[in-house]
Amino acid sequence: MSTIAMITPNPAADAVRRQGLRRMRTLAVSLLLFAAVVYALTLDQDGFLGFVNAGAEASMVGAIADWFAVTALFKHPLGLPIPHTALIPKRKDELGRGLEEFVGENFLQEGIIRDRVAAATISLRVGQWLSVPEHAQRAVDEVADVAVIVLDRVRDEHIEGLIRDALVPRFREEPLAPLLGSLLEETIRDDLHHGLLDLGLEELYRWLVENPDTVAEVLGERAPWWAPTRLNDAVTARVHRELVRWVADVRDDPRHHVREALDSMLAQLADDLQHDPEAQERTERLKERLLDHPQVLTSSVSLWNALRRSLQASLRDPEGAVRARLLAETSSFAARLLSDETLRERLDGLAADAAVFGIERYGAEVTTVITHTIERWDGKEAARRIELHVGRDLQFIRINGTIVGGLVGVLIHSASVLAG
């Protein structure tokens, strides 16, 4: 490429930088011209004017020397191919490698990274941000939208390959009963099954309320043929109302006997799966029959598709149960982050560990980007761009050289007068 690779100039910002550079150059040149005029006016003068002349002469020397030094970084002074000038166009690759080494040795170090992560107090800031209801809702909305997109991109062949090539062989090798029992026991201990039950009851209640005709049709198919139609309609309507009321009772009452019965049944099942040889043997036989059944793959894909559609529908609904649960959990997590210092320290430590791991594994590739990018730059264009960004500040070297040179000239002239 003949121009700077991977750089998109900002015309407005460049115009401001160019104006600032031009202003500082004008100031530096004006000081040089002022020193030249003073030198010419005080030439061959004695006394106080002799000191002024010496200072002006030294100011011109310092200004010209520093002009040469600054200019030599970016181009040949006066267009003359003087050795060791136009350093950036000629040695941009070496400068890039030096910058790469500097960044790697002074910034991408474990101690520095851990200090910066600790100083950033990431978990506290996340907790403060999520504690604002609007922010928590925004985070949930973003997660839900991304989840819908991800679910939509998972194809049936992906699920088939996963089940056939990864899950089925692993299930055959691994005793399933102890694993299921342990998982179920942990689920009960952490009270996770209640969240799933609440979600299922909420969706079931909503479906029953919104589909009374479907419920009536299903119940009507099982009604006695000899019963009058009006009686069947009255019975099915009453059954539907009682079913809706019963589901609502189970959903709203955390101590409902159905919930307690479910807890007891799941706890007993978890214990049997882990310690009862007969239950374990039945589970393994069932596992083998299921894995050998030709419909396992098709049924698994169909189950996945049904679950995916259900999740997508609930995720798309701003008032859906999934979003409501996510919002509640996000708000609860934010409150814990703000109140639990131990949790914050643990999360910040994990963030620091992750950052250090990433730098140790990929730090070299990250810093190499500097060298590879600079190597693709055109030398002259790179020099112009760099000068546009830092040239204004470099003009202070010329200004300081003019002023300091004049002061040194006065001191040298003073020493000469005293020595004479």
Tab-separated table of C-alpha atoms in Angstrom:
chain	number	residue	atom	x	y	z
A	1	MET	CA	0.000	0.000	0.000
A	2	SER	CA	1.237	3.482	-0.815
A	3	THR	CA	-0.466	5.221	2.072
A	4	ILE	CA	-0.862	4.521	5.743
A	5	ALA	CA	-2.592	1.205	6.174
A	6	MET	CA	-5.540	0.829	8.490
A	7	ILE	CA	-5.736	4.587	9.305
A	8	THR	CA	-8.801	6.678	8.580
A	9	PRO	CA	-7.907	10.359	9.018
A	10	ASN	CA	-10.376	12.604	10.765
A	11	PRO	CA	-10.491	15.766	8.612
A	12	ALA	CA	-11.913	17.988	11.346
A	13	ALA	CA	-9.384	16.839	13.956
A	14	ASP	CA	-6.546	17.085	11.423
A	15	ALA	CA	-7.542	20.656	10.603
A	16	VAL	CA	-7.295	21.603	14.288
A	17	ARG	CA	-3.916	19.868	14.628
A	18	ARG	CA	-2.629	21.514	11.455
A	19	GLN	CA	-3.667	24.951	12.708
A	20	GLY	CA	-1.947	24.373	16.057
A	21	LEU	CA	1.232	23.146	14.334
A	22	ARG	CA	1.263	26.147	12.014
A	23	ARG	CA	0.798	28.550	14.934
A	24	MET	CA	3.696	27.062	16.912
A	25	ARG	CA	5.951	27.015	13.855
A	26	THR	CA	5.191	30.697	13.275
A	27	LEU	CA	6.071	31.489	16.867
A	28	ALA	CA	9.364	29.564	16.673
A	29	VAL	CA	10.336	31.267	13.383
A	30	SER	CA	9.337	34.661	14.763
A	31	LEU	CA	11.689	34.222	17.721
A	32	LEU	CA	14.499	33.271	15.351
A	33	LEU	CA	13.869	36.344	13.165
A	34	PHE	CA	13.659	38.551	16.248
A	35	ALA	CA	17.011	37.233	17.442
A	36	ALA	CA	18.485	37.869	13.978
A	37	VAL	CA	17.224	41.465	13.921
A	38	VAL	CA	18.565	42.109	17.420
A	39	TYR	CA	21.899	40.578	16.431
A	40	ALA	CA	22.135	42.802	13.345
A	41	LEU	CA	21.225	45.959	15.263
A	42	THR	CA	23.721	45.344	18.077
A	43	LEU	CA	26.611	44.067	15.959
A	44	ASP	CA	30.039	45.414	17.028
A	45	GLN	CA	28.541	47.119	20.078
A	46	ASP	CA	30.143	47.180	23.502
A	47	GLY	CA	28.814	47.409	27.010
A	48	PHE	CA	25.284	46.312	27.637
A	49	LEU	CA	24.549	46.020	23.918
A	50	GLY	CA	27.471	43.640	23.672
A	51	PHE	CA	25.726	41.301	26.061
A	52	VAL	CA	22.516	41.654	24.006
A	53	ASN	CA	24.436	40.874	20.823
A	54	ALA	CA	26.025	37.777	22.336
A	55	GLY	CA	22.658	36.585	23.580
A	56	ALA	CA	21.020	37.155	20.196
A	57	GLU	CA	23.848	35.320	18.410
A	58	ALA	CA	23.534	32.325	20.717
A	59	SER	CA	19.749	32.403	20.345
A	60	MET	CA	20.085	32.108	16.575
A	61	VAL	CA	22.507	29.204	16.964
A	62	GLY	CA	20.209	27.399	19.388
A	63	ALA	CA	17.123	28.051	17.248
A	64	ILE	CA	18.766	26.834	14.040
A	65	ALA	CA	20.267	23.780	15.748
A	66	ASP	CA	16.965	22.761	17.280
A	67	TRP	CA	15.136	23.468	14.012
A	68	PHE	CA	17.552	21.087	12.327
A	69	ALA	CA	17.028	18.449	15.043
A	70	VAL	CA	13.237	18.606	14.876
A	71	THR	CA	13.089	18.719	11.097
A	72	ALA	CA	15.562	15.839	10.758
A	73	LEU	CA	13.060	13.537	12.474
A	74	PHE	CA	10.541	13.850	9.649
A	75	LYS	CA	12.443	14.892	6.496
A	76	HIS	CA	15.710	16.183	5.039
A	77	PRO	CA	16.316	19.798	6.186
A	78	LEU	CA	16.100	22.122	3.176
A	79	GLY	CA	15.719	18.986	1.040
A	80	LEU	CA	19.419	18.147	1.421
A	81	PRO	CA	20.155	14.398	1.812
A	82	ILE	CA	22.226	14.917	4.953
A	83	PRO	CA	23.152	11.662	6.741
A	84	HIS	CA	21.049	10.739	9.767
A	85	THR	CA	18.123	12.904	8.752
A	86	ALA	CA	14.555	11.936	7.751
A	87	LEU	CA	14.781	9.341	10.506
A	88	ILE	CA	11.114	8.360	10.655
A	89	PRO	CA	10.674	7.664	6.902
A	90	LYS	CA	13.959	5.756	6.783
A	91	ARG	CA	13.791	3.852	10.054
A	92	LYS	CA	10.085	3.458	10.707
A	93	ASP	CA	10.428	-0.350	10.816
A	94	GLU	CA	13.150	-0.175	13.499
A	95	LEU	CA	11.090	2.384	15.407
A	96	GLY	CA	8.075	0.065	15.217
A	97	ARG	CA	10.057	-2.853	16.614
A	98	GLY	CA	11.430	-0.643	19.354
A	99	LEU	CA	7.908	0.526	20.222
A	100	GLU	CA	6.738	-3.079	20.260
A	101	GLU	CA	9.493	-4.051	22.706
A	102	PHE	CA	8.813	-0.981	24.853
A	103	VAL	CA	5.100	-1.757	25.149
A	104	GLY	CA	5.741	-5.421	25.879
A	105	GLU	CA	8.415	-4.791	28.515
A	106	ASN	CA	6.801	-1.846	30.284
A	107	PHE	CA	3.040	-2.334	29.989
A	108	LEU	CA	2.203	-6.007	29.417
A	109	GLN	CA	3.611	-7.243	32.715
A	110	GLU	CA	1.700	-9.269	35.290
A	111	GLY	CA	2.252	-6.863	38.173
A	112	ILE	CA	1.155	-3.843	36.154
A	113	ILE	CA	-1.924	-5.611	34.830
A	114	ARG	CA	-3.017	-6.795	38.275
A	115	ASP	CA	-2.522	-3.310	39.711
A	116	ARG	CA	-4.587	-1.731	36.951
A	117	VAL	CA	-7.404	-4.285	37.260
A	118	ALA	CA	-7.454	-3.765	41.040
A	119	ALA	CA	-7.484	0.013	40.632
A	120	ALA	CA	-10.327	-0.225	38.112
A	121	THR	CA	-12.658	-1.843	40.742
A	122	ILE	CA	-14.511	-3.534	37.903
A	123	SER	CA	-17.009	-5.456	40.002
A	124	LEU	CA	-17.950	-2.384	42.056
A	125	ARG	CA	-18.523	-0.313	38.926
A	126	VAL	CA	-20.591	-3.100	37.388
A	127	GLY	CA	-22.651	-3.313	40.561
A	128	GLN	CA	-23.206	0.447	40.648
A	129	TRP	CA	-24.184	0.497	36.974
A	130	LEU	CA	-26.565	-2.459	37.231
A	131	SER	CA	-28.147	-1.088	40.413
A	132	VAL	CA	-29.830	1.579	38.278
A	133	PRO	CA	-33.110	0.001	37.070
A	134	GLU	CA	-32.797	1.471	33.568
A	135	HIS	CA	-29.315	0.026	33.195
A	136	ALA	CA	-30.371	-3.400	34.468
A	137	GLN	CA	-33.272	-3.417	32.019
A	138	ARG	CA	-30.949	-2.407	29.197
A	139	ALA	CA	-28.523	-5.227	30.053
A	140	VAL	CA	-31.353	-7.771	30.141
A	141	ASP	CA	-32.721	-6.506	26.823
A	142	GLU	CA	-29.300	-6.801	25.193
A	143	VAL	CA	-28.759	-10.325	26.541
A	144	ALA	CA	-32.222	-11.389	25.414
A	145	ASP	CA	-31.747	-9.948	21.917
A	146	VAL	CA	-28.355	-11.637	21.518
A	147	ALA	CA	-29.748	-14.933	22.838
A	148	VAL	CA	-32.552	-14.822	20.270
A	149	ILE	CA	-30.032	-14.260	17.473
A	150	VAL	CA	-27.769	-17.070	18.706
A	151	LEU	CA	-30.670	-19.502	19.049
A	152	ASP	CA	-31.834	-18.617	15.554
A	153	ARG	CA	-28.421	-19.411	14.084
A	154	VAL	CA	-28.196	-22.911	15.569
A	155	ARG	CA	-29.175	-25.341	12.806
A	156	ASP	CA	-30.618	-28.840	13.100
A	157	GLU	CA	-27.457	-30.371	11.657
A	158	HIS	CA	-25.430	-28.731	14.415
A	159	ILE	CA	-27.579	-30.408	17.066
A	160	GLU	CA	-27.506	-33.746	15.237
A	161	GLY	CA	-23.708	-33.683	15.013
A	162	LEU	CA	-23.366	-32.728	18.657
A	163	ILE	CA	-25.643	-35.536	19.834
A	164	ARG	CA	-24.329	-38.233	17.479
A	165	ASP	CA	-20.605	-37.529	17.683
A	166	ALA	CA	-20.154	-36.131	21.181
A	167	LEU	CA	-23.010	-36.814	23.562
A	168	VAL	CA	-24.060	-40.379	22.704
A	169	PRO	CA	-20.541	-41.926	22.928
A	170	ARG	CA	-19.894	-40.072	26.161
A	171	PHE	CA	-23.204	-41.165	27.682
A	172	ARG	CA	-22.400	-44.798	26.867
A	173	GLU	CA	-19.067	-44.640	28.694
A	174	GLU	CA	-20.165	-42.657	31.733
A	175	PRO	CA	-22.345	-44.198	34.510
A	176	LEU	CA	-25.320	-41.900	34.338
A	177	ALA	CA	-27.187	-42.595	37.583
A	178	PRO	CA	-24.617	-41.148	40.070
A	179	LEU	CA	-24.118	-38.113	37.855
A	180	LEU	CA	-27.842	-37.439	37.592
A	181	GLY	CA	-28.288	-37.986	41.309
A	182	SER	CA	-25.489	-35.603	42.232
A	183	LEU	CA	-26.745	-32.993	39.782
A	184	LEU	CA	-30.275	-33.296	41.078
A	185	GLU	CA	-29.063	-33.053	44.687
A	186	GLU	CA	-27.112	-29.877	43.931
A	187	THR	CA	-30.099	-28.446	42.099
A	188	ILE	CA	-32.341	-29.055	45.104
A	189	ARG	CA	-29.742	-27.695	47.538
A	190	ASP	CA	-29.366	-24.480	45.537
A	191	ASP	CA	-33.147	-24.215	45.071
A	192	LEU	CA	-32.718	-23.989	41.313
A	193	HIS	CA	-35.647	-26.284	40.537
A	194	HIS	CA	-38.068	-23.766	42.040
A	195	GLY	CA	-37.038	-21.205	39.445
A	196	LEU	CA	-37.702	-23.712	36.652
A	197	LEU	CA	-40.986	-24.703	38.283
A	198	ASP	CA	-42.042	-21.052	38.584
A	199	LEU	CA	-41.215	-20.483	34.938
A	200	GLY	CA	-43.124	-23.594	33.862
A	201	LEU	CA	-46.156	-22.722	35.977
A	202	GLU	CA	-46.196	-19.150	34.677
A	203	GLU	CA	-46.080	-20.325	31.064
A	204	LEU	CA	-48.694	-23.033	31.731
A	205	TYR	CA	-51.008	-20.526	33.426
A	206	ARG	CA	-50.655	-18.115	30.538
A	207	TRP	CA	-51.330	-20.845	27.983
A	208	LEU	CA	-54.419	-22.065	29.856
A	209	VAL	CA	-55.814	-18.538	30.107
A	210	GLU	CA	-55.147	-17.748	26.456
A	211	ASN	CA	-56.344	-21.092	25.005
A	212	PRO	CA	-59.653	-22.031	26.640
A	213	ASP	CA	-61.026	-23.343	23.341
A	214	THR	CA	-58.112	-25.751	22.928
A	215	VAL	CA	-58.597	-27.054	26.482
A	216	ALA	CA	-62.325	-27.479	25.869
A	217	GLU	CA	-61.621	-29.346	22.629
A	218	VAL	CA	-59.181	-31.735	24.317
A	219	LEU	CA	-61.577	-32.421	27.193
A	220	GLY	CA	-64.558	-32.700	24.863
A	221	GLU	CA	-62.881	-35.503	22.905
A	222	ARG	CA	-62.859	-37.596	26.091
A	223	ALA	CA	-66.408	-36.812	27.169
A	224	PRO	CA	-69.032	-39.648	27.068
A	225	TRP	CA	-70.841	-39.780	23.750
A	226	TRP	CA	-74.179	-40.126	25.442
A	227	ALA	CA	-73.826	-36.971	27.577
A	228	PRO	CA	-75.742	-33.856	26.413
A	229	THR	CA	-73.662	-31.200	24.670
A	230	ARG	CA	-74.691	-28.492	27.122
A	231	LEU	CA	-73.616	-30.668	30.022
A	232	ASN	CA	-70.245	-31.414	28.386
A	233	ASP	CA	-69.684	-27.722	27.728
A	234	ALA	CA	-70.507	-26.840	31.311
A	235	VAL	CA	-68.218	-29.571	32.668
A	236	THR	CA	-65.287	-28.646	30.424
A	237	ALA	CA	-65.687	-24.943	31.276
A	238	ARG	CA	-65.710	-25.789	34.993
A	239	VAL	CA	-62.685	-28.061	34.608
A	240	HIS	CA	-60.858	-25.311	32.748
A	241	ARG	CA	-61.626	-22.758	35.463
A	242	GLU	CA	-60.570	-25.129	38.225
A	243	LEU	CA	-57.399	-26.036	36.335
A	244	VAL	CA	-56.490	-22.367	35.908
A	245	ARG	CA	-57.243	-21.701	39.589
A	246	TRP	CA	-55.204	-24.719	40.698
A	247	VAL	CA	-52.168	-23.733	38.590
A	248	ALA	CA	-52.402	-20.186	39.947
A	249	ASP	CA	-52.529	-21.508	43.523
A	250	VAL	CA	-49.437	-23.652	42.998
A	251	ARG	CA	-47.668	-20.743	41.291
A	252	ASP	CA	-48.456	-18.184	44.015
A	253	ASP	CA	-48.063	-20.326	47.146
A	254	PRO	CA	-44.397	-21.174	47.909
A	255	ARG	CA	-45.583	-23.723	50.508
A	256	HIS	CA	-48.222	-25.420	48.398
A	257	HIS	CA	-48.475	-29.140	49.034
A	258	VAL	CA	-47.736	-29.842	45.365
A	259	ARG	CA	-44.415	-28.035	45.698
A	260	GLU	CA	-43.630	-29.904	48.929
A	261	ALA	CA	-44.520	-33.224	47.328
A	262	LEU	CA	-42.297	-32.401	44.351
A	263	ASP	CA	-39.395	-31.473	46.669
A	264	SER	CA	-39.782	-34.736	48.583
A	265	MET	CA	-39.985	-36.806	45.403
A	266	LEU	CA	-36.918	-35.160	43.857
A	267	ALA	CA	-34.888	-35.555	47.062
A	268	GLN	CA	-35.738	-39.259	47.258
A	269	LEU	CA	-34.915	-39.716	43.584
A	270	ALA	CA	-31.537	-37.985	44.008
A	271	ASP	CA	-30.695	-40.274	46.935
A	272	ASP	CA	-31.758	-43.432	45.078
A	273	LEU	CA	-29.741	-42.532	41.993
A	274	GLN	CA	-26.596	-42.169	44.090
A	275	HIS	CA	-26.950	-45.018	46.592
A	276	ASP	CA	-29.561	-47.553	45.473
A	277	PRO	CA	-27.970	-50.242	43.221
A	278	GLU	CA	-31.335	-51.304	41.875
A	279	ALA	CA	-32.264	-47.740	40.881
A	280	GLN	CA	-28.841	-47.283	39.326
A	281	GLU	CA	-29.174	-50.479	37.313
A	282	ARG	CA	-32.630	-49.497	36.056
A	283	THR	CA	-31.279	-46.099	35.072
A	284	GLU	CA	-28.387	-47.636	33.116
A	285	ARG	CA	-30.703	-50.062	31.299
A	286	LEU	CA	-33.014	-47.213	30.449
A	287	LYS	CA	-30.045	-45.217	29.220
A	288	GLU	CA	-28.906	-47.989	26.895
A	289	ARG	CA	-32.400	-48.501	25.492
A	290	LEU	CA	-32.766	-44.810	24.860
A	291	LEU	CA	-29.390	-44.486	23.177
A	292	ASP	CA	-30.099	-47.504	20.930
A	293	HIS	CA	-33.510	-46.249	19.894
A	294	PRO	CA	-33.527	-44.894	16.323
A	295	GLN	CA	-35.828	-42.050	17.295
A	296	VAL	CA	-33.422	-40.604	19.869
A	297	LEU	CA	-31.723	-38.328	17.378
A	298	THR	CA	-34.955	-37.157	15.747
A	299	SER	CA	-36.705	-36.682	19.066
A	300	SER	CA	-33.747	-34.773	20.489
A	301	VAL	CA	-33.733	-32.370	17.550
A	302	SER	CA	-37.503	-31.935	17.814
A	303	LEU	CA	-37.210	-31.316	21.540
A	304	TRP	CA	-34.490	-28.770	20.910
A	305	ASN	CA	-36.595	-26.994	18.305
A	306	ALA	CA	-39.576	-26.874	20.650
A	307	LEU	CA	-37.406	-25.539	23.456
A	308	ARG	CA	-35.795	-23.028	21.144
A	309	ARG	CA	-39.137	-21.717	19.898
A	310	SER	CA	-40.434	-21.439	23.433
A	311	LEU	CA	-37.326	-19.613	24.614
A	312	GLN	CA	-37.304	-17.288	21.630
A	313	ALA	CA	-40.966	-16.427	22.107
A	314	SER	CA	-40.446	-15.695	25.787
A	315	LEU	CA	-37.239	-13.756	25.139
A	316	ARG	CA	-38.920	-11.609	22.499
A	317	ASP	CA	-41.749	-10.739	24.886
A	318	PRO	CA	-40.721	-7.645	26.935
A	319	GLU	CA	-43.096	-8.787	29.680
A	320	GLY	CA	-42.221	-12.492	29.389
A	321	ALA	CA	-41.274	-14.691	32.316
A	322	VAL	CA	-37.711	-15.237	31.108
A	323	ARG	CA	-36.950	-11.519	30.879
A	324	ALA	CA	-38.656	-10.913	34.206
A	325	ARG	CA	-36.521	-13.620	35.826
A	326	LEU	CA	-33.357	-12.279	34.203
A	327	LEU	CA	-34.153	-8.770	35.418
A	328	ALA	CA	-34.794	-10.009	38.963
A	329	GLU	CA	-31.559	-12.019	39.025
A	330	THR	CA	-29.580	-9.113	37.561
A	331	SER	CA	-30.897	-6.695	40.190
A	332	SER	CA	-30.181	-9.227	42.940
A	333	PHE	CA	-26.651	-9.746	41.626
A	334	ALA	CA	-26.051	-5.977	41.527
A	335	ALA	CA	-27.186	-5.662	45.147
A	336	ARG	CA	-24.794	-8.441	46.176
A	337	LEU	CA	-21.919	-6.768	44.358
A	338	LEU	CA	-22.534	-3.542	46.250
A	339	SER	CA	-22.884	-5.161	49.678
A	340	ASP	CA	-20.472	-8.124	49.548
A	341	GLU	CA	-16.850	-6.991	49.535
A	342	THR	CA	-15.588	-10.590	49.557
A	343	LEU	CA	-17.513	-11.334	46.381
A	344	ARG	CA	-16.105	-8.221	44.722
A	345	GLU	CA	-12.553	-9.182	45.659
A	346	ARG	CA	-13.070	-12.682	44.289
A	347	LEU	CA	-14.511	-11.427	41.007
A	348	ASP	CA	-11.782	-8.799	40.615
A	349	GLY	CA	-9.209	-11.515	41.249
A	350	LEU	CA	-10.787	-13.669	38.542
A	351	ALA	CA	-10.756	-10.696	36.166
A	352	ALA	CA	-7.064	-10.100	36.917
A	353	ASP	CA	-6.279	-13.785	36.387
A	354	ALA	CA	-8.119	-13.742	33.063
A	355	ALA	CA	-6.289	-10.592	31.944
A	356	VAL	CA	-2.894	-12.025	32.929
A	357	PHE	CA	-3.682	-15.311	31.166
A	358	GLY	CA	-4.714	-13.463	28.027
A	359	ILE	CA	-1.561	-11.327	28.032
A	360	GLU	CA	0.735	-14.278	28.707
A	361	ARG	CA	-0.863	-16.276	25.922
A	362	TYR	CA	-1.557	-13.574	23.349
A	363	GLY	CA	0.547	-10.586	24.458
A	364	ALA	CA	3.220	-11.240	21.842
A	365	GLU	CA	0.591	-11.295	19.081
A	366	VAL	CA	-0.903	-8.062	20.387
A	367	THR	CA	2.387	-6.159	20.378
A	368	THR	CA	3.333	-7.628	17.004
A	369	VAL	CA	0.374	-5.730	15.567
A	370	ILE	CA	2.364	-2.525	16.171
A	371	THR	CA	5.297	-3.701	14.058
A	372	HIS	CA	3.176	-5.208	11.292
A	373	THR	CA	1.038	-2.082	11.030
A	374	ILE	CA	3.982	0.320	10.904
A	375	GLU	CA	5.745	-1.861	8.324
A	376	ARG	CA	2.772	-1.390	5.997
A	377	TRP	CA	2.903	2.382	6.299
A	378	ASP	CA	4.433	4.521	3.550
A	379	GLY	CA	7.456	6.281	5.090
A	380	LYS	CA	6.751	9.838	3.955
A	381	GLU	CA	3.049	9.667	4.678
A	382	ALA	CA	3.766	8.166	8.100
A	383	ALA	CA	6.160	11.016	8.851
A	384	ARG	CA	3.530	13.580	7.847
A	385	ARG	CA	0.877	11.941	9.991
A	386	ILE	CA	3.153	11.629	13.020
A	387	GLU	CA	4.329	15.217	12.648
A	388	LEU	CA	0.730	16.344	12.482
A	389	HIS	CA	0.037	14.649	15.821
A	390	VAL	CA	3.210	15.556	17.773
A	391	GLY	CA	4.813	18.342	15.747
A	392	ARG	CA	3.095	21.121	17.684
A	393	ASP	CA	4.663	19.980	20.946
A	394	LEU	CA	8.048	19.500	19.267
A	395	GLN	CA	8.089	23.190	18.345
A	396	PHE	CA	8.642	23.916	22.032
A	397	ILE	CA	12.098	22.406	21.553
A	398	ARG	CA	12.865	25.139	19.027
A	399	ILE	CA	11.384	27.830	21.260
A	400	ASN	CA	13.289	26.588	24.305
A	401	GLY	CA	16.467	26.320	22.244
A	402	THR	CA	16.130	29.945	21.207
A	403	ILE	CA	15.553	31.198	24.746
A	404	VAL	CA	18.054	28.935	26.509
A	405	GLY	CA	20.641	29.563	23.801
A	406	GLY	CA	20.334	33.309	24.357
A	407	LEU	CA	20.779	32.919	28.113
A	408	VAL	CA	23.810	30.676	27.640
A	409	GLY	CA	25.271	33.182	25.191
A	410	VAL	CA	24.949	35.973	27.760
A	411	LEU	CA	26.627	33.785	30.393
A	412	ILE	CA	29.480	32.884	28.060
A	413	HIS	CA	29.970	36.547	27.103
A	414	SER	CA	29.931	37.485	30.789
A	415	ALA	CA	32.597	34.897	31.530
A	416	SER	CA	34.707	36.220	28.654
A	417	VAL	CA	34.413	39.805	29.903
A	418	LEU	CA	35.345	38.806	33.438
A	419	ALA	CA	38.268	36.699	32.208
A	420	GLY	CA	39.538	39.575	30.075
